[in-house]
CSV table of C-alpha atoms and ligand atoms in Angstrom, one decimal:
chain,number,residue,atom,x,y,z
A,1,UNK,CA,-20.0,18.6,-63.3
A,2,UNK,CA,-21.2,15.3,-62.9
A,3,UNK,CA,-21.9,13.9,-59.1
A,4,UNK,CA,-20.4,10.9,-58.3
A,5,UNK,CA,-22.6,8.3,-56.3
A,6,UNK,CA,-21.7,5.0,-54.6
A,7,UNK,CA,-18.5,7.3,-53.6
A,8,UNK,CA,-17.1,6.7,-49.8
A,9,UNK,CA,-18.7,8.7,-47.0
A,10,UNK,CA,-16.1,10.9,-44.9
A,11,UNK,CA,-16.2,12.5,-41.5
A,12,UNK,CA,-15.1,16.0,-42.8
A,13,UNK,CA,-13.6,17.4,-39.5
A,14,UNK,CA,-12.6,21.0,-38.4
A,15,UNK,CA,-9.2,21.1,-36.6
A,16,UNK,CA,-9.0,24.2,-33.8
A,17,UNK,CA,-11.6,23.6,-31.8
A,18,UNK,CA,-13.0,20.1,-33.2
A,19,UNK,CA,-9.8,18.0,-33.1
A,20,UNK,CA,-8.2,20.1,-30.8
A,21,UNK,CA,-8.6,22.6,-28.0
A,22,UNK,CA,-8.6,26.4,-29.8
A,23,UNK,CA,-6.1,28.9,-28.3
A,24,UNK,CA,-5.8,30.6,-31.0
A,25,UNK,CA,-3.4,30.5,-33.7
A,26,UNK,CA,-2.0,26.9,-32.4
A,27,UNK,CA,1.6,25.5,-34.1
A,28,UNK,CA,3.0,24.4,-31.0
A,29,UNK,CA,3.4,20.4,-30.6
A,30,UNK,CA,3.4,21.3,-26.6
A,31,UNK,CA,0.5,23.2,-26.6
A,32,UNK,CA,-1.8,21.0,-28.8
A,33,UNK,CA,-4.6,19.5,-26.1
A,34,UNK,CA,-7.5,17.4,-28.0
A,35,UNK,CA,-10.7,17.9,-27.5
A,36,UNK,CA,-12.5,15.2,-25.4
A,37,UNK,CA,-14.5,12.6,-27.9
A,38,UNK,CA,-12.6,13.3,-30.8
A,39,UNK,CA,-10.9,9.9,-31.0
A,40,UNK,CA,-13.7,7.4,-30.3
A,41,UNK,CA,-15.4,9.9,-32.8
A,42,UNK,CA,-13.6,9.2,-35.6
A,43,UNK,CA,-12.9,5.4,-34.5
A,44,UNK,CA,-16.7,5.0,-35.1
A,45,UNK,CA,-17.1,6.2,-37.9
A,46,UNK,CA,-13.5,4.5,-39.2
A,47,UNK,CA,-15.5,1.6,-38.0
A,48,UNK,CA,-18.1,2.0,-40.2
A,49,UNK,CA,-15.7,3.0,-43.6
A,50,UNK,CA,-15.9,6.6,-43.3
A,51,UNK,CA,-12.3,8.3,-44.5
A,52,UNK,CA,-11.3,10.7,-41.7
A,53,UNK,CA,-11.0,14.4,-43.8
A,54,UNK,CA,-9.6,18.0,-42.0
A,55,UNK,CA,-10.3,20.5,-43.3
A,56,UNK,CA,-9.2,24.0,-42.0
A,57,UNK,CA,-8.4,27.4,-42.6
A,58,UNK,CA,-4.9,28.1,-41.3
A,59,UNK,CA,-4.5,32.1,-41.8
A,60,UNK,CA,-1.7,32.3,-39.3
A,61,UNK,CA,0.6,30.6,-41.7
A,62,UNK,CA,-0.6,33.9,-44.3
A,63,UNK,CA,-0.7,36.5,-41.5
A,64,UNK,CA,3.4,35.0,-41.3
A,65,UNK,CA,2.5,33.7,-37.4
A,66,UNK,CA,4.0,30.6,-37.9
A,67,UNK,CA,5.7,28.8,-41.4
A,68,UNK,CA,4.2,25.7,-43.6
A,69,UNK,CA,6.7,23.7,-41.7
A,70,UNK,CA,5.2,24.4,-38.3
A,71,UNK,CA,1.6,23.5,-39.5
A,72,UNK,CA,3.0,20.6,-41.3
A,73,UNK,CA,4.9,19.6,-38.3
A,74,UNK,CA,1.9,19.7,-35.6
A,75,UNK,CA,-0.4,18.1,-38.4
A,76,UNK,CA,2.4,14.6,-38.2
A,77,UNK,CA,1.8,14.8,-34.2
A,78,UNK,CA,-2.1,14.8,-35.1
A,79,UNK,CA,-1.7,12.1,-37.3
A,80,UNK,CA,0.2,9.6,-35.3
A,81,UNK,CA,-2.0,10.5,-32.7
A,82,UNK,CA,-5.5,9.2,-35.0
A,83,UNK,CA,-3.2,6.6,-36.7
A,84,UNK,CA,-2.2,5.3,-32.5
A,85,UNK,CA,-5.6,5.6,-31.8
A,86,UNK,CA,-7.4,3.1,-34.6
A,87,UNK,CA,-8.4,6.4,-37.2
A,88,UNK,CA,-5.7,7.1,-39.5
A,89,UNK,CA,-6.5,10.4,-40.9
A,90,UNK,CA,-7.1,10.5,-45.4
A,91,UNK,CA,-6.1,13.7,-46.0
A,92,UNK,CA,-5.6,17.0,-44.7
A,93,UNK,CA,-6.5,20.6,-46.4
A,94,UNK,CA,-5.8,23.7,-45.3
A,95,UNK,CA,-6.5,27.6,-46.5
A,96,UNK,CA,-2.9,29.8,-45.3
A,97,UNK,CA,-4.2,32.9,-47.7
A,98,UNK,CA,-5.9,35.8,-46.1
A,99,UNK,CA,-8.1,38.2,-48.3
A,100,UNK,CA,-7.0,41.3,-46.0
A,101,UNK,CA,-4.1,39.9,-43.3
A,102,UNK,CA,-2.2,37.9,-45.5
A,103,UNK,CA,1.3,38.8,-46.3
A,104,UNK,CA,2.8,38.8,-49.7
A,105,UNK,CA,1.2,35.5,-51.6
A,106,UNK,CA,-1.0,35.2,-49.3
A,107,UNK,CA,-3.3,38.2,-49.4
A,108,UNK,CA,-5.4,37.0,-51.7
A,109,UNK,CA,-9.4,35.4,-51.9
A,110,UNK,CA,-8.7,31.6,-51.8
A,111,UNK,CA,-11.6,29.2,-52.9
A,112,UNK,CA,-10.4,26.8,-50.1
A,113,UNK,CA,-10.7,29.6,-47.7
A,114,UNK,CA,-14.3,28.7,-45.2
A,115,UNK,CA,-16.9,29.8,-45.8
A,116,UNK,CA,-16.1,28.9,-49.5
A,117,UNK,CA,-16.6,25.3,-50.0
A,118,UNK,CA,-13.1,24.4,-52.0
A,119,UNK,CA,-11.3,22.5,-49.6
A,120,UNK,CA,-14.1,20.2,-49.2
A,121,UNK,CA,-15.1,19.6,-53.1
A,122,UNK,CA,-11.5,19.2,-53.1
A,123,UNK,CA,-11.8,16.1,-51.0
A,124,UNK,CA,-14.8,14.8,-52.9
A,125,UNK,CA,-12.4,14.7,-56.0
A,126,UNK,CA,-9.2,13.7,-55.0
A,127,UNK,CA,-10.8,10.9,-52.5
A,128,UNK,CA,-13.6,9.8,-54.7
A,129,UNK,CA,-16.2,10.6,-51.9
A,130,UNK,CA,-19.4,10.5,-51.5
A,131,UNK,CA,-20.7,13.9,-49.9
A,132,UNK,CA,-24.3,13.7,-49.5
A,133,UNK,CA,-23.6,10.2,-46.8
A,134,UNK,CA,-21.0,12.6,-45.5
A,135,UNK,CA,-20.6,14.2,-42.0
A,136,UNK,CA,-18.9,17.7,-41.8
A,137,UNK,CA,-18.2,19.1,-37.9
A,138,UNK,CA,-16.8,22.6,-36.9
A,139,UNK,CA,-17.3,24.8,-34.3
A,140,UNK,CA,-18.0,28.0,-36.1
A,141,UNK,CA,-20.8,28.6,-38.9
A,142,UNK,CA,-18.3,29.0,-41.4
A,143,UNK,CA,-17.3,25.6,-41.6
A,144,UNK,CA,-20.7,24.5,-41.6
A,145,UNK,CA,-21.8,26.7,-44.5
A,146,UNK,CA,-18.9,26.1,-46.4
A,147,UNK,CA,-20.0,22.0,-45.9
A,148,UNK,CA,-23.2,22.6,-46.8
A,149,UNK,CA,-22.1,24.9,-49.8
A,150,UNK,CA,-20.4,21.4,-50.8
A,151,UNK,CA,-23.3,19.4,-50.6
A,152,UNK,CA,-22.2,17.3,-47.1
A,153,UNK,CA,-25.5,15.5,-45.8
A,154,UNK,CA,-25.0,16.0,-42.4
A,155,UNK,CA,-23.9,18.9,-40.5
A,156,UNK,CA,-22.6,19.7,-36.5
A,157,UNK,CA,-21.8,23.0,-35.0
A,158,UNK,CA,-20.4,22.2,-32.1
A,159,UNK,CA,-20.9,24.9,-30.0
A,160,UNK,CA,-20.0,24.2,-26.0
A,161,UNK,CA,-22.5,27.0,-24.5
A,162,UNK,CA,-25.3,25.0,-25.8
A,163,UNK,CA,-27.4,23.7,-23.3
A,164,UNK,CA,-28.3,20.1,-24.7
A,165,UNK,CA,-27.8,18.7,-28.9
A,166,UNK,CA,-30.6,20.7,-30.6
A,167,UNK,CA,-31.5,20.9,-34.4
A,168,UNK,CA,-31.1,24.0,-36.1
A,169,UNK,CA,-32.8,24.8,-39.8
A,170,UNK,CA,-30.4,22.1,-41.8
A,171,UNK,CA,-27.8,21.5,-38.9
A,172,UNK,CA,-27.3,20.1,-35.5
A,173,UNK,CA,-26.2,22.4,-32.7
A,174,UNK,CA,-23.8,19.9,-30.3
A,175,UNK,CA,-22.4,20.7,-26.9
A,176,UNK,CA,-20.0,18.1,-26.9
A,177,UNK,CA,-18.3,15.2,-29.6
A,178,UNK,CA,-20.2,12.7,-27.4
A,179,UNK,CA,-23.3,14.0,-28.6
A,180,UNK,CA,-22.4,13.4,-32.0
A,181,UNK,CA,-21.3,9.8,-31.5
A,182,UNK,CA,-24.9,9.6,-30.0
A,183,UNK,CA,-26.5,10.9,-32.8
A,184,UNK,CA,-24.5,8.6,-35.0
A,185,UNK,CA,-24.8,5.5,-32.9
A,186,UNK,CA,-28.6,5.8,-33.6
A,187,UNK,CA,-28.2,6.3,-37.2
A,188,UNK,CA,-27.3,2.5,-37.9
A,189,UNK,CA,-29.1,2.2,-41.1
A,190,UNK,CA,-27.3,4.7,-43.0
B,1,MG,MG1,-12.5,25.9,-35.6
């Protein structure tokens, strides 16, 4: 496979617990809370031609917790949410199989599934993107192997118990989305 360069850099973002707050197994439009800093987040890096990716494993859908339908439907509050707030969302993947919990179809190994890197080489095809200019954020080390795994250049674990941002072996640890738009503020040269 040939790499494409000069692609466009995205801001590859997990949903539950990056875009919004994680209760666990969320399809509810009422219930949906985002996560403070998400929005002048991805408004910055909008800003700066970034595409705004998610990309997220949705298992419930699989494990038959909630339909396609219900994802889709919270996904269109989401997105007239970024679109009201200056950062239209590109695209949207998810992962509904299940290796073990899935029901029917859906009990299967998926290559989109995080840790795998699918969803997000995916996005490098479909969107023409540029991956190593990239930023990939999730709250759990699955979604930041499974950027890495895909080549993104820069990776965030946002991880709220963290006591202040802190670099880890090839990714930043973050407490909070405002630490991120720090750490990108001072990264005008890229
Ligand atoms: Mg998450």
């Amino acid at each position: 496979m040939t790499r494409k360069t000069g692609g466009i850099p995205a801001l590859i973002l997990d949903r539950d617990g990056v875009i919004n707050e994680d209760v666990g197994f969320l399809w509810q439009v009422e219930r949906c809370r985002f996560v403070d800093g998400v929005f002048d987040l991805a408004r910055h890096f909008v800003a700066r031609g970034y595409l705004i990716v998610v990309a997220t494993n949705q298992s419930g859908i699989g494990r038959g917790l909630f339909t396609e339908g219900d994802f889709r439907r919270l996904m269109d509050h989401i997105q007239a949410e970024f679109r009201r707030q200056q950062a239209p969302i590109a695209a949207i993947y998810h992962a509904p199989e299940h290796p073990t919990e899935g029901i029917g179809r859906y009990r299967r190994d998926s290559a989109w599934r995080k840790p795998k890197p699918g969803m997000i080489l995916a996005a490098e095809r479909d969107l023409g993107l540029d991956l190593s200019r990239s930023w990939g954020i999730g709250d759990e080390m699955r979604d930041v192997i499974a950027c890495r795994e895909a080549g993104v250049g820069t990776l965030v674990l946002l991880d709220q118990s963290a006591q202040a941002p802190a670099q880890a072996s090839d990714h930043w640890v973050m407490p909070r989305l405002g630490d991120v738009l720090t750490l990108a503020e001072g990264e005008k040269a890229r």
